[in-house]
């Protein structure tokens, strides 16, 4: 959607296909980091974004057995010293509304891309999509696969991502938020499984992190055991865990970390999770996908306007631009997965209290050190900026 908006704004006719009838799904995360806030400001959308229902996070906290400790601090970042938690459907609707103001932009909901169209020389020249009216062929100078980590277009191009491994999956559910609850957004460390609580104002979106492939084992147990586990780990939720009615209220989200060696073929470019699926660690995936879109928009728009069908070298330039920041963030995610998450999940000592180690407590007293994780996650590496629109 972001790339569609950027291309249309630059005067390139762009069609976005979305297989669902709306954006109302709550499993893609909603952390809008300062890097994305800057892009929204550059697009003149910040005021409208600010009007969306949201929760601003200035500090990332860990709920340890010995109390709440600040682990990351956004307040030193400029120009936006916070991360916004915004339901992703609101953000996508905002981008869609803005894109539709531009001539040449078309959004086709309930259009599921199924396969690629090639010319005689093997260059991708379009897609065939399933729509309520039956199959439709879209011809295009360039097809961009932004269809997520199970990308159909990537598979149709015969591209195989390299799996970088993830030791966990996520059980995802929500519980009401009461006025007496704490204000923040929290990680709740633990052994065997642990929690992340996203504050969505009226309710808590809760991620319960479990070992990879263990979901069936969890779900084979009575739901009451799971409720008790939540209540023991997150004390203030104990009075409402019975609102998890059954396992139907708890969705399994599978975690993957992978990356394509080559993000393009003649006539086809892949970006976002389709090129590099991100772990939920740090809540950076949607922000990286947006950075890819901005880099792609900056590089592709002039080429599409000048050449029509861009050469593959132009597509390679997008990968070249985004590969290093993607590699760095994925390497950090894999490091945290191996060093912290995998050992914690391998333990069966579910009720053993976790305290913040003394050294960490000492180091985190420094606001400079606390701002480091916020800077890495919030602003990332090689930040992209929207070029002024030129028609
Ligand atoms: C459990 C979990 C939690 C996460 N939490 C966060 C978080 O809090 N913050 C964060 O920044 N990142 C988070 N991530 C990572 C994040 O979800 C992804 O990195 C990000 O969504 C990638 O964006 P994308 O646009 O590339 O793909 P997606 O967000 O997956 O979007 C792909 C879009 O394409 C559509 N589509 C798919 N196939 C087709 C088709 N064939 N035809 C037409 N349309 C199609 C889909 O409906 C969807 O709208 C999380 C990941 C996981 C697994």
Short mmCIF file of C-alpha atoms and ligand atoms in Angstrom, two decimals:
data_model
loop_
_atom_site.label_atom_id
_atom_site.label_comp_id
_atom_site.label_asym_id
_atom_site.label_seq_id
_atom_site.Cartn_x
_atom_site.Cartn_y
_atom_site.Cartn_z
CA UNK A 1 0.00 0.00 0.00
CA UNK A 2 2.85 2.37 0.85
CA UNK A 3 4.61 1.66 -2.46
CA UNK A 4 1.32 2.05 -4.36
CA UNK A 5 0.83 5.45 -2.71
CA UNK A 6 4.40 6.57 -3.44
CA UNK A 7 4.26 5.51 -7.09
CA UNK A 8 0.85 7.11 -7.67
CA UNK A 9 2.06 10.29 -5.98
CA UNK A 10 5.02 10.38 -8.38
CA UNK A 11 2.70 10.02 -11.37
CA UNK A 12 3.10 6.28 -12.04
CA UNK A 13 -0.13 4.31 -12.56
CA UNK A 14 -0.20 1.72 -9.78
CA UNK A 15 -2.67 -1.07 -9.00
CA UNK A 16 -2.66 -2.74 -5.57
CA UNK A 17 -4.27 -6.18 -5.25
CA UNK A 18 -5.40 -7.32 -1.79
CA UNK A 19 -6.85 -10.76 -1.38
CA UNK A 20 -9.08 -9.90 1.60
CA UNK A 21 -12.19 -7.74 1.54
CA UNK A 22 -10.87 -5.46 4.31
CA UNK A 23 -7.78 -4.89 6.46
CA UNK A 24 -9.48 -5.99 9.68
CA UNK A 25 -7.01 -8.56 10.90
CA UNK A 26 -5.18 -8.17 14.15
CA UNK A 27 -2.23 -10.53 13.75
CA UNK A 28 0.30 -8.37 11.98
CA UNK A 29 1.47 -6.19 14.82
CA UNK A 30 0.83 -2.53 15.25
CA UNK A 31 4.10 -0.95 16.34
CA UNK A 32 4.68 2.19 14.31
CA UNK A 33 8.26 3.17 15.04
CA UNK A 34 9.81 6.67 14.76
CA UNK A 35 11.22 5.78 11.29
CA UNK A 36 7.68 5.25 9.99
CA UNK A 37 6.39 8.35 11.82
CA UNK A 38 9.00 10.38 9.91
CA UNK A 39 7.82 8.95 6.61
CA UNK A 40 4.22 9.78 7.45
CA UNK A 41 5.32 13.34 8.28
CA UNK A 42 7.22 13.59 4.99
CA UNK A 43 4.04 12.52 3.19
CA UNK A 44 2.03 15.19 5.03
CA UNK A 45 -0.03 12.49 6.77
CA UNK A 46 1.16 12.93 10.35
CA UNK A 47 -1.82 14.99 11.54
CA UNK A 48 -4.28 12.46 10.16
CA UNK A 49 -2.22 9.65 11.63
CA UNK A 50 -2.22 11.39 15.04
CA UNK A 51 -6.03 11.46 14.92
CA UNK A 52 -6.18 7.63 14.74
CA UNK A 53 -6.88 5.78 18.00
CA UNK A 54 -3.45 5.00 19.39
CA UNK A 55 -1.27 4.48 22.39
CA UNK A 56 2.10 6.23 22.53
CA UNK A 57 4.99 4.32 24.06
CA UNK A 58 7.94 6.35 25.34
CA UNK A 59 9.51 3.53 27.25
CA UNK A 60 9.65 -0.26 26.88
CA UNK A 61 9.30 -1.98 30.23
CA UNK A 62 9.99 -5.47 31.50
CA UNK A 63 7.78 -6.88 34.30
CA UNK A 64 10.27 -8.87 36.35
CA UNK A 65 9.73 -10.70 39.64
CA UNK A 66 11.54 -7.81 41.38
CA UNK A 67 9.43 -5.10 39.75
CA UNK A 68 9.05 -3.16 36.51
CA UNK A 69 12.31 -2.09 34.84
CA UNK A 70 12.74 0.20 31.84
CA UNK A 71 14.57 -1.68 29.08
CA UNK A 72 14.33 0.86 26.29
CA UNK A 73 13.69 4.60 26.16
CA UNK A 74 12.50 6.47 23.07
CA UNK A 75 12.60 9.91 24.68
CA UNK A 76 16.02 10.87 23.33
CA UNK A 77 15.02 10.22 19.72
CA UNK A 78 14.25 13.13 17.40
CA UNK A 79 11.98 14.28 15.83
CA UNK A 80 9.59 11.66 17.24
CA UNK A 81 10.52 10.51 20.74
CA UNK A 82 7.97 7.68 20.94
CA UNK A 83 6.57 4.61 19.22
CA UNK A 84 2.86 4.57 18.36
CA UNK A 85 0.69 1.48 18.74
CA UNK A 86 -1.92 1.81 16.03
CA UNK A 87 -4.16 -0.96 14.74
CA UNK A 88 -2.68 -1.85 11.38
CA UNK A 89 -6.07 -1.68 9.61
CA UNK A 90 -6.34 2.01 10.56
CA UNK A 91 -2.89 2.73 9.15
CA UNK A 92 -3.64 0.81 5.94
CA UNK A 93 -6.99 2.57 5.53
CA UNK A 94 -5.24 5.94 5.96
CA UNK A 95 -2.67 5.05 3.28
CA UNK A 96 -5.39 3.70 0.97
CA UNK A 97 -7.51 6.86 1.31
CA UNK A 98 -4.49 9.03 0.58
CA UNK A 99 -3.42 6.89 -2.39
CA UNK A 100 -6.91 7.07 -3.88
CA UNK A 101 -6.58 10.85 -4.18
CA UNK A 102 -3.99 10.30 -6.88
CA UNK A 103 -4.91 9.69 -10.47
CA UNK A 104 -3.75 6.32 -11.70
CA UNK A 105 -4.03 4.57 -8.33
CA UNK A 106 -6.32 1.60 -8.15
CA UNK A 107 -6.99 -0.64 -5.14
CA UNK A 108 -8.63 -3.98 -5.94
CA UNK A 109 -9.88 -5.65 -2.78
CA UNK A 110 -10.76 -9.36 -2.89
CA UNK A 111 -8.28 -9.89 -5.70
CA UNK A 112 -5.91 -12.72 -4.91
CA UNK A 113 -2.82 -12.90 -7.11
CA UNK A 114 -2.42 -16.53 -8.08
CA UNK A 115 0.24 -16.68 -10.71
CA UNK A 116 2.63 -14.66 -12.85
CA UNK A 117 2.33 -13.95 -16.56
CA UNK A 118 5.55 -14.13 -18.63
CA UNK A 119 6.46 -13.08 -22.15
CA UNK A 120 8.28 -15.30 -24.61
CA UNK A 121 11.66 -14.34 -23.13
CA UNK A 122 10.62 -15.22 -19.58
CA UNK A 123 10.16 -11.66 -18.36
CA UNK A 124 7.27 -11.16 -15.91
CA UNK A 125 4.62 -9.02 -17.59
CA UNK A 126 1.69 -9.32 -15.19
CA UNK A 127 -0.31 -11.44 -12.76
CA UNK A 128 -3.49 -13.44 -12.90
CA UNK A 129 -5.71 -12.83 -9.89
CA UNK A 130 -8.80 -14.56 -8.57
CA UNK A 131 -11.61 -12.03 -8.08
CA UNK A 132 -15.32 -12.24 -7.22
CA UNK A 133 -15.95 -11.92 -10.97
CA UNK A 134 -13.58 -14.77 -11.83
CA UNK A 135 -9.92 -14.77 -12.95
CA UNK A 136 -8.52 -11.43 -14.18
CA UNK A 137 -5.19 -10.78 -15.85
CA UNK A 138 -3.34 -7.57 -14.96
CA UNK A 139 -0.56 -6.59 -17.36
CA UNK A 140 2.17 -4.41 -15.89
CA UNK A 141 5.59 -2.92 -16.65
CA UNK A 142 6.60 -4.17 -13.22
CA UNK A 143 5.05 -6.55 -10.68
CA UNK A 144 6.02 -6.04 -7.03
CA UNK A 145 5.34 -8.95 -4.70
CA UNK A 146 4.40 -7.52 -1.26
CA UNK A 147 2.34 -10.56 -0.35
CA UNK A 148 3.98 -11.44 2.92
CA UNK A 149 5.96 -14.37 4.23
CA UNK A 150 3.93 -17.03 2.40
CA UNK A 151 4.34 -15.10 -0.87
CA UNK A 152 2.58 -16.76 -3.78
CA UNK A 153 4.42 -14.56 -6.29
CA UNK A 154 7.80 -15.56 -4.84
CA UNK A 155 6.87 -19.23 -5.23
CA UNK A 156 5.54 -18.61 -8.75
CA UNK A 157 8.93 -17.10 -9.66
CA UNK A 158 10.69 -20.20 -8.30
CA UNK A 159 12.47 -18.19 -5.59
CA UNK A 160 13.23 -20.02 -2.31
CA UNK A 161 14.12 -18.03 0.82
CA UNK A 162 16.93 -19.19 3.08
CA UNK A 163 15.48 -20.13 6.47
CA UNK A 164 17.40 -18.39 9.28
CA UNK A 165 15.47 -20.24 12.00
CA UNK A 166 13.11 -19.22 14.79
CA UNK A 167 12.77 -21.14 18.06
CA UNK A 168 9.30 -19.84 18.91
CA UNK A 169 5.67 -19.42 17.89
CA UNK A 170 3.08 -17.09 19.37
CA UNK A 171 -0.31 -17.69 20.98
CA UNK A 172 -2.24 -14.46 20.42
CA UNK A 173 -5.32 -13.38 22.38
CA UNK A 174 -6.88 -10.30 23.95
CA UNK A 175 -8.19 -9.41 27.39
CA UNK A 176 -10.06 -6.28 28.52
CA UNK A 177 -8.03 -3.40 29.93
CA UNK A 178 -9.32 -1.74 33.10
CA UNK A 179 -8.68 1.86 34.25
CA UNK A 180 -6.71 0.50 37.22
CA UNK A 181 -4.24 -1.40 34.97
CA UNK A 182 -0.70 -0.16 34.38
CA UNK A 183 -0.25 2.25 31.47
CA UNK A 184 2.69 0.82 29.58
CA UNK A 185 3.51 -1.86 27.04
CA UNK A 186 5.37 -4.71 28.67
CA UNK A 187 7.49 -7.78 28.20
CA UNK A 188 6.92 -10.37 30.94
CA UNK A 189 9.93 -12.74 30.94
CA UNK A 190 9.58 -16.32 32.05
CA UNK A 191 10.80 -19.89 31.59
CA UNK A 192 8.97 -22.30 29.30
CA UNK A 193 6.93 -19.45 27.93
CA UNK A 194 6.68 -15.68 28.35
CA UNK A 195 4.42 -12.80 27.45
CA UNK A 196 4.30 -9.48 25.67
CA UNK A 197 1.42 -7.14 26.55
CA UNK A 198 0.50 -4.56 23.91
CA UNK A 199 -1.62 -1.75 25.30
CA UNK A 200 -4.46 -1.12 22.83
CA UNK A 201 -6.29 1.27 25.20
CA UNK A 202 -9.54 -0.69 25.67
CA UNK A 203 -7.86 -4.07 25.71
CA UNK A 204 -4.54 -5.87 26.08
CA UNK A 205 -3.33 -7.69 23.01
CA UNK A 206 -1.35 -10.49 24.57
CA UNK A 207 1.36 -12.54 22.87
CA UNK A 208 2.28 -15.71 24.72
CA UNK A 209 5.58 -16.94 23.33
CA UNK A 210 5.97 -20.72 23.24
CA UNK A 211 8.60 -23.09 21.82
CA UNK A 212 8.29 -23.72 18.07
CA UNK A 213 5.99 -26.56 17.14
CA UNK A 214 4.59 -26.86 20.70
CA UNK A 215 1.19 -25.28 20.00
CA UNK A 216 -0.63 -28.60 19.67
CA UNK A 217 0.81 -29.75 23.00
CA UNK A 218 -0.46 -26.55 24.67
CA UNK A 219 -3.86 -26.80 23.04
CA UNK A 220 -4.26 -30.44 24.04
CA UNK A 221 -4.45 -29.27 27.68
CA UNK A 222 -7.63 -27.81 29.23
CA UNK A 223 -7.99 -24.05 28.60
CA UNK A 224 -8.17 -23.57 32.39
CA UNK A 225 -4.48 -24.55 32.66
CA UNK A 226 -3.61 -21.82 30.19
CA UNK A 227 -5.78 -19.28 32.03
CA UNK A 228 -4.03 -20.20 35.29
CA UNK A 229 -0.65 -19.78 33.63
CA UNK A 230 -1.57 -16.27 32.42
CA UNK A 231 -2.92 -15.37 35.87
CA UNK A 232 0.21 -16.57 37.65
CA UNK A 233 2.56 -14.74 35.30
CA UNK A 234 0.62 -11.48 34.90
CA UNK A 235 -1.04 -10.99 38.29
CA UNK A 236 -3.25 -8.03 37.38
CA UNK A 237 -4.96 -10.08 34.62
CA UNK A 238 -6.01 -12.83 37.08
CA UNK A 239 -9.47 -11.31 37.61
CA UNK A 240 -10.41 -11.63 33.91
CA UNK A 241 -8.60 -14.66 32.47
CA UNK A 242 -11.92 -16.53 32.32
CA UNK A 243 -12.73 -14.24 29.37
CA UNK A 244 -10.48 -16.53 27.36
CA UNK A 245 -13.54 -18.66 26.65
CA UNK A 246 -11.87 -21.55 24.84
CA UNK A 247 -8.87 -22.32 22.66
CA UNK A 248 -10.87 -20.75 19.77
CA UNK A 249 -10.05 -17.35 21.36
CA UNK A 250 -6.32 -18.07 21.17
CA UNK A 251 -4.79 -17.85 17.68
CA UNK A 252 -1.52 -19.48 16.70
CA UNK A 253 0.91 -17.17 14.87
CA UNK A 254 3.86 -18.99 13.39
CA UNK A 255 7.17 -17.16 13.51
CA UNK A 256 9.62 -17.35 10.61
CA UNK A 257 12.86 -15.58 9.85
CA UNK A 258 14.09 -16.00 6.31
CA UNK A 259 15.61 -14.07 3.41
CA UNK A 260 15.85 -14.38 -0.33
CA UNK A 261 19.29 -14.34 -1.92
CA UNK A 262 17.89 -12.48 -4.88
CA UNK A 263 14.83 -10.25 -4.52
CA UNK A 264 14.12 -9.90 -8.23
CA UNK A 265 13.63 -11.49 -11.63
CA UNK A 266 13.14 -9.62 -14.90
CA UNK A 267 9.85 -7.70 -14.43
CA UNK A 268 9.38 -8.80 -10.79
CA UNK A 269 10.58 -7.37 -7.46
CA UNK A 270 9.86 -8.72 -3.97
CA UNK A 271 9.92 -6.53 -0.87
CA UNK A 272 8.84 -6.72 2.78
CA UNK A 273 8.25 -10.15 4.30
CA UNK A 274 8.03 -11.65 0.81
CA UNK A 275 11.77 -10.93 0.50
CA UNK A 276 12.70 -11.28 4.18
CA UNK A 277 10.26 -12.57 6.82
CA UNK A 278 10.91 -10.85 10.15
CA UNK A 279 10.69 -12.22 13.65
CA UNK A 280 8.31 -10.27 15.94
CA UNK A 281 11.31 -9.37 18.14
CA UNK A 282 11.43 -5.60 18.48
CA UNK A 283 8.20 -5.17 16.50
CA UNK A 284 10.11 -3.92 13.47
CA UNK A 285 8.72 -5.99 10.57
CA UNK A 286 6.06 -3.57 9.35
CA UNK A 287 8.54 -0.71 9.67
CA UNK A 288 11.14 -2.53 7.59
CA UNK A 289 8.50 -3.35 4.98
CA UNK A 290 7.70 0.38 4.83
CA UNK A 291 11.39 1.28 4.53
CA UNK A 292 11.61 -1.17 1.61
CA UNK A 293 8.59 0.49 0.02
CA UNK A 294 10.13 3.96 0.34
CA UNK A 295 13.47 2.83 -1.09
CA UNK A 296 11.63 1.05 -3.91
CA UNK A 297 9.47 4.14 -4.58
CA UNK A 298 12.51 6.43 -4.71
CA UNK A 299 14.41 4.14 -7.09
CA UNK A 300 11.54 2.81 -9.21
CA UNK A 301 9.42 5.91 -9.82
CA UNK A 302 12.00 7.76 -11.97
CA UNK A 303 12.88 4.54 -13.83
CA UNK A 304 9.23 3.68 -14.50
CA UNK A 305 8.54 7.21 -15.73
CA UNK A 306 11.65 7.30 -17.92
CA UNK A 307 11.92 3.73 -19.22
CA UNK A 308 8.49 2.14 -18.78
CA UNK A 309 9.72 -1.36 -18.06
CA UNK A 310 12.71 -0.96 -15.73
CA UNK A 311 15.86 -3.00 -16.37
CA UNK A 312 16.65 -5.70 -13.84
CA UNK A 313 19.63 -3.59 -12.70
CA UNK A 314 17.12 -1.05 -11.31
CA UNK A 315 15.42 -3.83 -9.31
CA UNK A 316 18.83 -5.00 -8.11
CA UNK A 317 19.48 -1.45 -6.88
CA UNK A 318 16.46 -1.73 -4.54
CA UNK A 319 17.82 -4.97 -3.06
CA UNK A 320 21.30 -3.44 -2.84
CA UNK A 321 19.88 -0.47 -0.91
CA UNK A 322 17.86 -2.55 1.57
CA UNK A 323 19.99 -5.67 2.03
CA UNK A 324 22.39 -4.36 4.66
CA UNK A 325 19.79 -2.89 7.07
CA UNK A 326 17.69 -6.06 6.71
CA UNK A 327 20.71 -8.26 7.40
CA UNK A 328 21.69 -6.27 10.48
CA UNK A 329 18.21 -6.39 12.03
CA UNK A 330 17.71 -10.08 11.21
CA UNK A 331 21.16 -10.88 12.66
CA UNK A 332 20.18 -9.10 15.90
CA UNK A 333 16.84 -10.91 15.99
CA UNK A 334 18.53 -14.29 15.47
CA UNK A 335 21.10 -13.46 18.15
CA UNK A 336 18.36 -12.66 20.71
CA UNK A 337 16.47 -15.79 19.66
CA UNK A 338 19.54 -18.01 20.17
CA UNK A 339 20.97 -16.42 23.31
CA UNK A 340 17.85 -15.45 25.25
CA UNK A 341 14.66 -16.92 23.85
CA UNK A 342 15.67 -20.49 22.95
CA UNK A 343 17.31 -21.24 26.36
CA UNK A 344 14.38 -19.68 28.24
CA UNK A 345 11.81 -21.68 26.25
CA UNK A 346 13.78 -24.92 26.64
CA UNK A 347 13.37 -24.70 30.43
CA UNK A 348 10.38 -26.34 32.13
CA UNK A 349 10.74 -24.24 35.31
CA UNK A 350 7.49 -22.38 34.51
CA UNK A 351 7.06 -20.80 37.91
CA UNK A 352 10.68 -19.87 38.59
CA UNK A 353 10.75 -16.11 39.09
CA UNK A 354 12.89 -14.08 36.68
CA UNK A 355 14.76 -11.12 38.09
CA UNK A 356 16.65 -8.57 36.02
CA UNK A 357 20.37 -9.42 36.45
CA UNK A 358 22.30 -6.93 38.61
CA UNK A 359 24.67 -5.91 35.83
CA UNK A 360 21.75 -5.16 33.49
CA UNK A 361 20.04 -3.17 36.25
CA UNK A 362 23.19 -1.11 36.72
CA UNK A 363 23.70 -0.50 33.00
CA UNK A 364 20.05 0.39 32.44
CA UNK A 365 20.34 3.20 34.99
CA UNK A 366 22.03 5.18 32.20
CA UNK A 367 19.47 6.87 29.95
CA UNK A 368 22.05 6.72 27.14
CA UNK A 369 22.15 2.92 27.35
CA UNK A 370 18.36 2.71 27.68
CA UNK A 371 18.00 4.77 24.51
CA UNK A 372 20.26 2.42 22.50
CA UNK A 373 17.70 -0.38 21.88
CA UNK A 374 15.06 2.27 21.14
CA UNK A 375 17.39 3.88 18.59
CA UNK A 376 18.24 0.56 16.89
CA UNK A 377 14.61 -0.57 16.72
CA UNK A 378 12.96 2.81 16.32
CA UNK A 379 15.17 4.36 13.69
CA UNK A 380 16.97 1.34 12.29
CA UNK A 381 19.91 1.53 9.93
CA UNK A 382 20.06 3.47 6.67
CA UNK A 383 16.80 5.31 7.25
CA UNK A 384 14.79 6.02 4.10
CA UNK A 385 13.22 9.37 3.28
CA UNK A 386 10.44 10.16 0.87
CA UNK A 387 11.62 12.20 -2.13
CA UNK A 388 9.49 15.22 -2.97
CA UNK A 389 6.84 14.32 -5.55
CA UNK A 390 7.69 15.32 -9.13
CA UNK A 391 5.20 14.66 -11.86
C1 LIG B 1 3.53 -13.20 15.64
C2 LIG B 1 4.08 -12.01 14.92
C3 LIG B 1 3.96 -10.76 15.50
C4 LIG B 1 4.50 -9.66 14.86
N1 LIG B 1 4.41 -8.45 15.47
C5 LIG B 1 4.94 -7.37 14.86
C6 LIG B 1 4.83 -6.08 15.45
O1 LIG B 1 4.27 -5.90 16.55
N2 LIG B 1 5.36 -5.02 14.78
C7 LIG B 1 5.98 -5.17 13.58
O2 LIG B 1 6.46 -4.15 13.02
N3 LIG B 1 6.09 -6.37 12.99
C8 LIG B 1 5.58 -7.47 13.60
N4 LIG B 1 5.70 -8.69 13.00
C9 LIG B 1 6.30 -8.78 11.66
C10 LIG B 1 5.31 -8.20 10.64
O3 LIG B 1 4.05 -8.81 10.78
C11 LIG B 1 5.79 -8.37 9.21
O4 LIG B 1 7.19 -8.18 9.11
C12 LIG B 1 5.09 -7.35 8.31
O5 LIG B 1 3.68 -7.50 8.41
C13 LIG B 1 5.51 -7.49 6.86
O6 LIG B 1 4.75 -6.63 6.06
P1 LIG B 1 4.43 -6.98 4.56
O7 LIG B 1 3.63 -5.84 4.03
O8 LIG B 1 5.65 -7.39 3.84
O9 LIG B 1 3.52 -8.30 4.63
P2 LIG B 1 2.09 -8.51 5.31
O10 LIG B 1 1.87 -7.57 6.42
O11 LIG B 1 1.99 -9.97 5.56
O12 LIG B 1 1.08 -8.10 4.18
C14 LIG B 1 0.85 -8.90 3.04
C15 LIG B 1 -0.48 -8.47 2.44
O13 LIG B 1 -0.66 -9.14 1.21
C16 LIG B 1 -1.94 -9.76 1.20
N5 LIG B 1 -1.79 -10.94 0.35
C17 LIG B 1 -1.15 -12.08 0.66
N6 LIG B 1 -1.16 -12.91 -0.39
C18 LIG B 1 -1.82 -12.27 -1.38
C19 LIG B 1 -2.17 -12.62 -2.73
N7 LIG B 1 -1.82 -13.78 -3.25
N8 LIG B 1 -2.86 -11.72 -3.46
C20 LIG B 1 -3.22 -10.51 -2.94
N9 LIG B 1 -2.93 -10.14 -1.68
C21 LIG B 1 -2.23 -11.02 -0.91
C22 LIG B 1 -2.25 -10.06 2.64
O14 LIG B 1 -3.65 -10.19 2.86
C23 LIG B 1 -1.66 -8.83 3.32
O15 LIG B 1 -2.57 -7.76 3.35
C24 LIG B 1 5.17 -9.81 13.62
C25 LIG B 1 5.27 -11.07 13.03
C26 LIG B 1 4.75 -12.17 13.68
C27 LIG B 1 4.89 -13.53 13.04
#
